[in-house]
mmCIF file with all atom_site columns, C-alpha atoms in Angstrom:
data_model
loop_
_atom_site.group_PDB
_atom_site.id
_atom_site.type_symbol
_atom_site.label_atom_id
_atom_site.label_alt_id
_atom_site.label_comp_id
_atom_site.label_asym_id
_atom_site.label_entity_id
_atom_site.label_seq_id
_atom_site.pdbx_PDB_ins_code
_atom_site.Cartn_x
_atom_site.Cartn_y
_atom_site.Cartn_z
_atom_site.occupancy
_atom_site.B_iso_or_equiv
_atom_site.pdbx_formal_charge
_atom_site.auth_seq_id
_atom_site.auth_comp_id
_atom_site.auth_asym_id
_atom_site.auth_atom_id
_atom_site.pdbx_PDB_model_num
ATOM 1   C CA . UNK S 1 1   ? 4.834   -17.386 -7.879  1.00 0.00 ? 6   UNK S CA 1
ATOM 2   C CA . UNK S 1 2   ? 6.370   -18.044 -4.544  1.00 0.00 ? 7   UNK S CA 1
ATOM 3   C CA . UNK S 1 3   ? 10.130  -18.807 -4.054  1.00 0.00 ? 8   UNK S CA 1
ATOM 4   C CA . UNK S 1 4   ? 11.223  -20.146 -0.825  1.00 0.00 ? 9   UNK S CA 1
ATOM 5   C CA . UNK S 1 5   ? 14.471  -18.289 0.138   1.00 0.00 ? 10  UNK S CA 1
ATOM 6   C CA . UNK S 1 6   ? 15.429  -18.379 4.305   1.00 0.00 ? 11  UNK S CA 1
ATOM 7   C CA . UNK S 1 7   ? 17.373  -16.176 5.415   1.00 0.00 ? 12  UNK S CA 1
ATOM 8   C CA . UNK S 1 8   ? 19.383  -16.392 8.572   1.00 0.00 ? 13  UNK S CA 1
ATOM 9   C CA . UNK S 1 9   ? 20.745  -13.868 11.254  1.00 0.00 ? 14  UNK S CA 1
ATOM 10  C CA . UNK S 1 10  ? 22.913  -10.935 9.716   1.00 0.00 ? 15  UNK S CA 1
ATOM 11  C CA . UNK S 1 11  ? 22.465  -12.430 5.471   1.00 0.00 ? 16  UNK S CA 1
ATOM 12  C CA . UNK S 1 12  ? 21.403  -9.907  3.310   1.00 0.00 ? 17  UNK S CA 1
ATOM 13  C CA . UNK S 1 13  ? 18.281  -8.362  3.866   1.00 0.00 ? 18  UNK S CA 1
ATOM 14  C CA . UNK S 1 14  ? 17.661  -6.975  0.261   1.00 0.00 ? 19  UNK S CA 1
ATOM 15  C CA . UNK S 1 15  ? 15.138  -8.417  -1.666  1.00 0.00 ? 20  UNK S CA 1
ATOM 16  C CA . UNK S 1 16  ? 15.965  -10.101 -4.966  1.00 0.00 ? 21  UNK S CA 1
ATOM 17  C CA . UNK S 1 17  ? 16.270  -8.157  -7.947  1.00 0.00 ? 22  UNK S CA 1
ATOM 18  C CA . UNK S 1 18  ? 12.734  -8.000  -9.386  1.00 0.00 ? 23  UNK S CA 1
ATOM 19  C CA . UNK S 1 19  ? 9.531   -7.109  -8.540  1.00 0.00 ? 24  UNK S CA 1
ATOM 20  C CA . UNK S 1 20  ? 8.915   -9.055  -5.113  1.00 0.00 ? 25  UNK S CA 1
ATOM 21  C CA . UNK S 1 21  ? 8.425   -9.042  -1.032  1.00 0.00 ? 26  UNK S CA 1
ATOM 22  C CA . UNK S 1 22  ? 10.167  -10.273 1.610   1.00 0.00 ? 27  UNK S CA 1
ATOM 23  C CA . UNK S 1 23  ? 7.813   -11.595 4.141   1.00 0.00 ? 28  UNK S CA 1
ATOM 24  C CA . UNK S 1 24  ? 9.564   -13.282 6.678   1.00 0.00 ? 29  UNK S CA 1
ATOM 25  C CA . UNK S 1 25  ? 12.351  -14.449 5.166   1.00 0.00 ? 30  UNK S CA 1
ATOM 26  C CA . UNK S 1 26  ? 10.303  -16.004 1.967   1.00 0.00 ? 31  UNK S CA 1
ATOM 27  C CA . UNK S 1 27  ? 10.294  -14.336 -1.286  1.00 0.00 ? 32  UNK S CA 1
ATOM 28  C CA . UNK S 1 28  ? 7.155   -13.173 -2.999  1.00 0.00 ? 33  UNK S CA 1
ATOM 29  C CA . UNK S 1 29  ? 7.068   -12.175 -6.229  1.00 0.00 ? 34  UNK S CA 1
ATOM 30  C CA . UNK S 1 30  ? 4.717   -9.092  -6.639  1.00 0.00 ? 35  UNK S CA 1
ATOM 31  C CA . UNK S 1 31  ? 2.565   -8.962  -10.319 1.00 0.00 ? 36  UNK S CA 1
ATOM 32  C CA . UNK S 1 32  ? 2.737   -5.905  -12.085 1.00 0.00 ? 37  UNK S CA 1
ATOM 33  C CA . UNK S 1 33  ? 0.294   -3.685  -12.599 1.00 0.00 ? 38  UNK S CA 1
ATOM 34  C CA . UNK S 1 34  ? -1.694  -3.079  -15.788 1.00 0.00 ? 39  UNK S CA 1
ATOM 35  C CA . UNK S 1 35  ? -2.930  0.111   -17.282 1.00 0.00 ? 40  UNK S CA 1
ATOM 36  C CA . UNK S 1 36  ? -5.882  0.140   -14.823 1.00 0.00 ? 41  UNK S CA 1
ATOM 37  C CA . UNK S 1 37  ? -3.706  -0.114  -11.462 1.00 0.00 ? 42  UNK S CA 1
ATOM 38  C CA . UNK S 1 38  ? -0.733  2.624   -13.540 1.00 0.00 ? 43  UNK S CA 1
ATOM 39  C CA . UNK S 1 39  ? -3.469  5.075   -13.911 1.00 0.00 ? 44  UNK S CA 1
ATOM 40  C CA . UNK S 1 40  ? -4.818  4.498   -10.054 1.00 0.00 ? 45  UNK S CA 1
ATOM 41  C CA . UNK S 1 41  ? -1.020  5.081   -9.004  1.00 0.00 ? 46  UNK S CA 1
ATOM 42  C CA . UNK S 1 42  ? -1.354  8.521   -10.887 1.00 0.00 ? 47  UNK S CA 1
ATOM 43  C CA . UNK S 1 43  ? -4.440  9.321   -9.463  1.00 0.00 ? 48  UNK S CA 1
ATOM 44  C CA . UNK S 1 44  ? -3.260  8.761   -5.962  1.00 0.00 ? 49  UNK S CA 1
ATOM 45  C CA . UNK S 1 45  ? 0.292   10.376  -6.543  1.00 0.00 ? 50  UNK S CA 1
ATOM 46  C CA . UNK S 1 46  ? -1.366  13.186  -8.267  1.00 0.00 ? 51  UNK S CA 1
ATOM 47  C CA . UNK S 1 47  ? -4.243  13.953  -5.521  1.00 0.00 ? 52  UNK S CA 1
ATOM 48  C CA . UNK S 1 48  ? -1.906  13.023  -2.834  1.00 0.00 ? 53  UNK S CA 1
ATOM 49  C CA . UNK S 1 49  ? 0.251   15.333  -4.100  1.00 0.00 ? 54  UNK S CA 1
ATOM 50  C CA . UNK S 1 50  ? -2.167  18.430  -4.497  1.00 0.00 ? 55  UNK S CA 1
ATOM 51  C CA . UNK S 1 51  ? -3.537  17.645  -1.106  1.00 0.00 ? 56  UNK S CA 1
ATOM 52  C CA . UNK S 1 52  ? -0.227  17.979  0.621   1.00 0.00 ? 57  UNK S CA 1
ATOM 53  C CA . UNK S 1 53  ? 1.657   21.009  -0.532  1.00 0.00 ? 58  UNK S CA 1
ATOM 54  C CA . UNK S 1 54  ? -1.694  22.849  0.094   1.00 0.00 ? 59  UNK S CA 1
ATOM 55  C CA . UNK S 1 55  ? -1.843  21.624  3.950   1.00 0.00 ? 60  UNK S CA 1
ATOM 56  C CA . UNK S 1 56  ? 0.320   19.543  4.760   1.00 0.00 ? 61  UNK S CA 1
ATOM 57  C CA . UNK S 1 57  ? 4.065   20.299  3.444   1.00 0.00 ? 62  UNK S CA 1
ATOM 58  C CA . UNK S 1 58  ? 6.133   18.372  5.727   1.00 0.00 ? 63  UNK S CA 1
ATOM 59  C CA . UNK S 1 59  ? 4.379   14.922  5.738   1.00 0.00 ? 64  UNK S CA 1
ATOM 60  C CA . UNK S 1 60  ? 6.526   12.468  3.245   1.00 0.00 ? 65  UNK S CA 1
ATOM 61  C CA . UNK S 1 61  ? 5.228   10.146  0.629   1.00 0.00 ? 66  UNK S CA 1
ATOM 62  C CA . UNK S 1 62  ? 7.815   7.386   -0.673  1.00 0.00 ? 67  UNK S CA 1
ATOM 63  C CA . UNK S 1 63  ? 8.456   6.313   -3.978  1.00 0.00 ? 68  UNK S CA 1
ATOM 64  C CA . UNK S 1 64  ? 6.285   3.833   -5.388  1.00 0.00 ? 69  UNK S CA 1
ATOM 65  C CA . UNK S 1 65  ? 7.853   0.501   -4.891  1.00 0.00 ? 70  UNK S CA 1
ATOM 66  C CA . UNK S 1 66  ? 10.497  1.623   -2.011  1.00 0.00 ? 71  UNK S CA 1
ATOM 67  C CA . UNK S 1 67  ? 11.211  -0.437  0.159   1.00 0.00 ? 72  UNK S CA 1
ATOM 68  C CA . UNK S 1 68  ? 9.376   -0.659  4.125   1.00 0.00 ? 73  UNK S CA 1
ATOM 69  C CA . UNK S 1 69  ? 11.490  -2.505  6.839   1.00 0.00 ? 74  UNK S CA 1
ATOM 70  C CA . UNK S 1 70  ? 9.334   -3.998  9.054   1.00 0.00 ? 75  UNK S CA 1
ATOM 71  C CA . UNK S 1 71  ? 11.038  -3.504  12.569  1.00 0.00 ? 76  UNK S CA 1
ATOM 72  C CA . UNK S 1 72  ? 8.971   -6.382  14.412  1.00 0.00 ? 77  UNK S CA 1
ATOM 73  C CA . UNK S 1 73  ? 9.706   -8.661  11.716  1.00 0.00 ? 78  UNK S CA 1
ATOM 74  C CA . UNK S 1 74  ? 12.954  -9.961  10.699  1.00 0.00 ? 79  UNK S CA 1
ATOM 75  C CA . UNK S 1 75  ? 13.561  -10.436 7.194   1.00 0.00 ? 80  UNK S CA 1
ATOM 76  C CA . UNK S 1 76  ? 10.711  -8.617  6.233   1.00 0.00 ? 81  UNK S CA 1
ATOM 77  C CA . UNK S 1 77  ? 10.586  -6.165  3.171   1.00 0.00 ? 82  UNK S CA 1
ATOM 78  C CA . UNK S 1 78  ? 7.266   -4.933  2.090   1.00 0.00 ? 83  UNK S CA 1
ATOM 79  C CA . UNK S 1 79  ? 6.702   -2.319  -1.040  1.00 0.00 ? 84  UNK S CA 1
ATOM 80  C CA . UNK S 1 80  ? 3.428   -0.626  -0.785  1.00 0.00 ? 85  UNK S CA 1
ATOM 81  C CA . UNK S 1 81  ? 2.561   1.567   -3.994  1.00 0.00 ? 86  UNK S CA 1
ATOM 82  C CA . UNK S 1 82  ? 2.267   4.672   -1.493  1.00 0.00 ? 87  UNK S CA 1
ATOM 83  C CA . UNK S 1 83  ? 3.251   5.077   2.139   1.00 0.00 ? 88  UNK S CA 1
ATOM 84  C CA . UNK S 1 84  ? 2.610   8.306   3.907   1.00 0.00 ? 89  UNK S CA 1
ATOM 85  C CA . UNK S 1 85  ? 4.486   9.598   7.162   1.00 0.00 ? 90  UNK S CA 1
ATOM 86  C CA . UNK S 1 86  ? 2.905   12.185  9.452   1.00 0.00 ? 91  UNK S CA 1
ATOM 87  C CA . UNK S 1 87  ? 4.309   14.557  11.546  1.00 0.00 ? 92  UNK S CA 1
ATOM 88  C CA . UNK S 1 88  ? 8.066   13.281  11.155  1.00 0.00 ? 93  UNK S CA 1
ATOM 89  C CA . UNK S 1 89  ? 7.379   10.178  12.135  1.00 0.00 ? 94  UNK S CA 1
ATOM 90  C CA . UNK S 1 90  ? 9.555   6.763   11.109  1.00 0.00 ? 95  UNK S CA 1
ATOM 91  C CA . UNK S 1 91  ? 7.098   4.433   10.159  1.00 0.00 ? 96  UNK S CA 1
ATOM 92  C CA . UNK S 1 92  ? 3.610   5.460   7.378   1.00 0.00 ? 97  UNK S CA 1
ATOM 93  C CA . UNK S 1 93  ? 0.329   6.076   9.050   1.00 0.00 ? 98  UNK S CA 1
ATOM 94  C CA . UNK S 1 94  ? -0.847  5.575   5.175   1.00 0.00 ? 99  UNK S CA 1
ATOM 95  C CA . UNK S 1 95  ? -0.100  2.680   3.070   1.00 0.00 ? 100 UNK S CA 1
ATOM 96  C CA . UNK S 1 96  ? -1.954  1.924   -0.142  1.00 0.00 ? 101 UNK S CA 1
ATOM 97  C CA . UNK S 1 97  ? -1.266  -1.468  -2.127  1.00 0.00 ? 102 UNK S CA 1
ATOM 98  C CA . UNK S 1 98  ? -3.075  -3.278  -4.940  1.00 0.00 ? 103 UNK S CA 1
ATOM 99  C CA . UNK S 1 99  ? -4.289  -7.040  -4.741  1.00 0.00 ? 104 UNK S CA 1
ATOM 100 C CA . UNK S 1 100 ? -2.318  -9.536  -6.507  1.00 0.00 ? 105 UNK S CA 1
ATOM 101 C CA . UNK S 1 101 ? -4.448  -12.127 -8.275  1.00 0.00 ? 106 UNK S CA 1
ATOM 102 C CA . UNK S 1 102 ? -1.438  -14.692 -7.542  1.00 0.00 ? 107 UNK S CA 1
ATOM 103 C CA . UNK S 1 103 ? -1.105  -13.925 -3.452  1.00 0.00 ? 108 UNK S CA 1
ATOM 104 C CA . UNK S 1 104 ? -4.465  -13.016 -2.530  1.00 0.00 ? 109 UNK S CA 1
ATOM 105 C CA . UNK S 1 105 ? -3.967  -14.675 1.000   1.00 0.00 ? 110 UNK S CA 1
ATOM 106 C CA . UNK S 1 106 ? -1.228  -12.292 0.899   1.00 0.00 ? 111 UNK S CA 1
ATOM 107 C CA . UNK S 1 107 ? -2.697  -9.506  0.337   1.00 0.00 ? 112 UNK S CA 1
ATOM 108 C CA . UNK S 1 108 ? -6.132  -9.678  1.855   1.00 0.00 ? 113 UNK S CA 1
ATOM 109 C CA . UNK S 1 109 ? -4.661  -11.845 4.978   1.00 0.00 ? 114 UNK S CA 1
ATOM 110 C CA . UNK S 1 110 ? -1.586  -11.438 6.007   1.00 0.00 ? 115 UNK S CA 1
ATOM 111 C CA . UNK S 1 111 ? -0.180  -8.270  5.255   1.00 0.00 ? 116 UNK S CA 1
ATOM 112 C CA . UNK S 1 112 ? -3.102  -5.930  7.183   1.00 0.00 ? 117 UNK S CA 1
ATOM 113 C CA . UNK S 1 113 ? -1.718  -7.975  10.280  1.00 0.00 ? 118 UNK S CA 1
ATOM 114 C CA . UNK S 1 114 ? 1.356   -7.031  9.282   1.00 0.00 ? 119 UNK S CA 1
ATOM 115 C CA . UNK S 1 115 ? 0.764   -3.205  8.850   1.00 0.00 ? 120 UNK S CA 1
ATOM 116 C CA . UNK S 1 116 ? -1.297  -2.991  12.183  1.00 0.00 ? 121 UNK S CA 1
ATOM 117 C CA . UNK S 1 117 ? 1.062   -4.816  14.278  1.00 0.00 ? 122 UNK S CA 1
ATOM 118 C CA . UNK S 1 118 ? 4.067   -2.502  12.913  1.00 0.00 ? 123 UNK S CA 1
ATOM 119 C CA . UNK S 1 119 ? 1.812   0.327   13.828  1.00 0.00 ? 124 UNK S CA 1
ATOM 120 C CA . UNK S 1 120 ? 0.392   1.779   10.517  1.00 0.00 ? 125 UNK S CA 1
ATOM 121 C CA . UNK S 1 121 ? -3.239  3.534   11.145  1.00 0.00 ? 126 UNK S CA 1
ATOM 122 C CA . UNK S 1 122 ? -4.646  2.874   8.170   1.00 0.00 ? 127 UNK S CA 1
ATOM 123 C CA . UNK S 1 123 ? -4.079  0.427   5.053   1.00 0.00 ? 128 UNK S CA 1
ATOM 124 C CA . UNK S 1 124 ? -5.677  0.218   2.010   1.00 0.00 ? 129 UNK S CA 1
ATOM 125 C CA . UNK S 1 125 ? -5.916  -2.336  -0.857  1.00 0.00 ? 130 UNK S CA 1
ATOM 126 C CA . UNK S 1 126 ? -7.256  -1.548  -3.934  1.00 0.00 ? 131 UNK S CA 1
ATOM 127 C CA . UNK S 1 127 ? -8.476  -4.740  -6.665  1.00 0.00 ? 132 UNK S CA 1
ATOM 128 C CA . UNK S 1 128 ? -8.746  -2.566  -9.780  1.00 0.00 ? 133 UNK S CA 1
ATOM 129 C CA . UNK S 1 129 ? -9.991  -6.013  -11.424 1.00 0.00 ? 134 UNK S CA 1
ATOM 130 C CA . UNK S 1 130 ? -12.915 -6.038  -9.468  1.00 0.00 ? 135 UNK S CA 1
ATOM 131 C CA . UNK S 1 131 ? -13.194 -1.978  -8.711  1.00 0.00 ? 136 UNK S CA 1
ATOM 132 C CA . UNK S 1 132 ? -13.047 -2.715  -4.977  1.00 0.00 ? 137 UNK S CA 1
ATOM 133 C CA . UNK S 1 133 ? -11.316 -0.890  -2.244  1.00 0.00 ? 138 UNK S CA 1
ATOM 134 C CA . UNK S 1 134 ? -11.029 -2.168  1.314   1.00 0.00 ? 139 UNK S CA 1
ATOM 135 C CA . UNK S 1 135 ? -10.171 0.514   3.642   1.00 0.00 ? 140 UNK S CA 1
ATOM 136 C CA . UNK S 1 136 ? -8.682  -1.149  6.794   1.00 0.00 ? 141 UNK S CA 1
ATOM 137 C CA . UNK S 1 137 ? -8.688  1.642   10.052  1.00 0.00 ? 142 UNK S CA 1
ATOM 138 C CA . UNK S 1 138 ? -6.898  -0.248  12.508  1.00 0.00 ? 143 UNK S CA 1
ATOM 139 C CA . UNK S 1 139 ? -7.436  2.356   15.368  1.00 0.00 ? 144 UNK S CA 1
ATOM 140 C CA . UNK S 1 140 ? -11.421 2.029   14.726  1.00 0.00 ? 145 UNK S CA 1
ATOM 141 C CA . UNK S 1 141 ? -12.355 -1.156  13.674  1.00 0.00 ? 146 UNK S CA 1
ATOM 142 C CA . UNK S 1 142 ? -9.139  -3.802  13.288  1.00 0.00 ? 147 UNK S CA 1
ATOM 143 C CA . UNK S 1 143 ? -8.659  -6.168  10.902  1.00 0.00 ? 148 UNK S CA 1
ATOM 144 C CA . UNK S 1 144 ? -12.233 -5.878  9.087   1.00 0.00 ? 149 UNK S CA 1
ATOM 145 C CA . UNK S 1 145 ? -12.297 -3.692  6.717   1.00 0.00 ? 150 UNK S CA 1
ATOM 146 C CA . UNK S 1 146 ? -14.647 -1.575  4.776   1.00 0.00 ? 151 UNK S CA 1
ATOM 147 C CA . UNK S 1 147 ? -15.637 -1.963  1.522   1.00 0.00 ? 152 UNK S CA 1
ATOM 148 C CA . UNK S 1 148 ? -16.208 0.380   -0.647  1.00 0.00 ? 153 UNK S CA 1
ATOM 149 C CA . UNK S 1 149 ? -17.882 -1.209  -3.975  1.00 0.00 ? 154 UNK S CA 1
ATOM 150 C CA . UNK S 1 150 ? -19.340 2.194   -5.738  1.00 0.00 ? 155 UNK S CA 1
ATOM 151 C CA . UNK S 1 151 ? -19.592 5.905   -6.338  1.00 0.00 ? 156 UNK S CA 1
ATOM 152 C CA . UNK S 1 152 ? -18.968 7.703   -3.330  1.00 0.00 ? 157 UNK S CA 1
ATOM 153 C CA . UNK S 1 153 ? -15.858 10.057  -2.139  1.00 0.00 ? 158 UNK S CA 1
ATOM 154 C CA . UNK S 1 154 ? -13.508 8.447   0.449   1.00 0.00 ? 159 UNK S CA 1
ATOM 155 C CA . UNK S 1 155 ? -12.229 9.623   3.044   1.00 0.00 ? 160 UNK S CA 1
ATOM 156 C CA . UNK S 1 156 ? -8.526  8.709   4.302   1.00 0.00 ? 161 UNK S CA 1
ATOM 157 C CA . UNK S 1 157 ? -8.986  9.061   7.842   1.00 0.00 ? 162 UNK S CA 1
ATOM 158 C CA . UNK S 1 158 ? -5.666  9.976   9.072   1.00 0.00 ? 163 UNK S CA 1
ATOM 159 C CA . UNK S 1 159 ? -6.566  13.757  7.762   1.00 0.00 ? 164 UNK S CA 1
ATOM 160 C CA . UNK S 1 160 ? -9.849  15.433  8.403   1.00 0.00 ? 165 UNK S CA 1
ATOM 161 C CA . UNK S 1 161 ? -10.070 17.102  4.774   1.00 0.00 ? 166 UNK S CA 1
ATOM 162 C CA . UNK S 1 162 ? -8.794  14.859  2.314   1.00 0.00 ? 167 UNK S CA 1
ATOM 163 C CA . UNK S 1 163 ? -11.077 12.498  0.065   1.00 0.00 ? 168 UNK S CA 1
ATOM 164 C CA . UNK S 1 164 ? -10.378 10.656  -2.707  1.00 0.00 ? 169 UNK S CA 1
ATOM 165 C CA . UNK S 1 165 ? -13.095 9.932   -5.376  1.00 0.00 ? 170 UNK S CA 1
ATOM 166 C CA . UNK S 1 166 ? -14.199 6.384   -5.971  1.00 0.00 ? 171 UNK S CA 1
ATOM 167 C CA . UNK S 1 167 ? -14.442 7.228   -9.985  1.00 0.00 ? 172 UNK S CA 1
ATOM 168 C CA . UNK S 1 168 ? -11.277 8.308   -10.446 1.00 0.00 ? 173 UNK S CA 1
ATOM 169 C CA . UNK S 1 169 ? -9.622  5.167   -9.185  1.00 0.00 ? 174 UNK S CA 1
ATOM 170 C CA . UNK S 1 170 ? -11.184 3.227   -12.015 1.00 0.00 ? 175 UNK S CA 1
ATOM 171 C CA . UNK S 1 171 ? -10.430 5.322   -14.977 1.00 0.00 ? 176 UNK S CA 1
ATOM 172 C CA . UNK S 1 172 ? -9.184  3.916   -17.554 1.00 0.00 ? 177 UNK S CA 1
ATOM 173 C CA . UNK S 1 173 ? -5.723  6.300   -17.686 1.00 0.00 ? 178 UNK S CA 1
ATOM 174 C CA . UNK S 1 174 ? -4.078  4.498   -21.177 1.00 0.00 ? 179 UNK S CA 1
ATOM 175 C CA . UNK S 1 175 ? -1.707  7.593   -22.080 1.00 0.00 ? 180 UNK S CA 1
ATOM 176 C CA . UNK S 1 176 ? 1.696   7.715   -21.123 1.00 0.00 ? 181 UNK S CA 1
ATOM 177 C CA . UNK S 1 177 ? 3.479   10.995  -20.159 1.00 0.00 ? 182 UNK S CA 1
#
């Protein structure tokens, strides 16, 4: 569902109570996630998580959902399910987001534009639906993305040692802790 809300020069610049995006100045609102796209969350929290207090302590992850100013955009509020900064810097290298059924132009259109152009190296989007992952490296091969449709461990390219496994996106994950 799409609500058209302008904003102009120096209104608020929070988005709506709910969950939703900001894209320039228009209100998106986001779907939630099921079980499937909880327990991928998890996953990626959880191995993110291992990953970086072995080797790399002082890189930041944001909470799921936070908000991500785009500085090239006015009016423009994104919230990625995980954004990564390297090194100190202000703006993710990493962002991960799942495809919503009811923006897909969104999702699989617009916002890798978005990422590249504010300078994010790598953005993922993950269809747990479908069990599809397209890996966009912006540095190596712009806006077309790889696919990754099966079995296989992934590699997220802004570290040399950490993969991800395919599998363990897709589990099932119903408990709650």
């Amino acid at each position: 569902m799409t609500q058209v809300i302008r904003l102009e020069q120096g209104e608020c610049t929070q988005c709506p109570e709910g969950n939703c995006e900001l894209i320039n100045g228009v209100v998106y609102e986001k779907a939630a996630l099921d079980d499937k796209g909880v327990g991928a969350v998890r996953y990626l929290h959880a191995a993110y998580s291992k990953f970086r207090l072995a080797h790399r302590p002082l890189d930041k992850v944001a909470d799921p959902q936070a908000e991500l100013v785009l500085p090239q955009l006015e009016n423009t509020i994104l919230k990625p399910e995980i954004a990564v900064t390297v090194n100190g810097m202000e703006f993710p290298q990493w962002v991960v987001e799942f495809a919503d059924d009811n923006n897909e132009e969104i999702s699989y259109l617009l916002k890798p534009a978005l990422y590249r152009d504010a300078g994010v190296t790598e953005y993922w989007v993950i269809d747990p639906d479908r069990e599809v992952i397209l890996i966009y490296s912006f540095e190596r091969s712009g806006l077309v993305p790889l696919i990754i449709e099966g079995p296989q461990r992934i590699r997220v390219s802004i570290y040399k040692n950490f993969f991800l496994s395919y599998s363990d996106f897709f589990k099932y994950r119903g408990e709650r802790k």
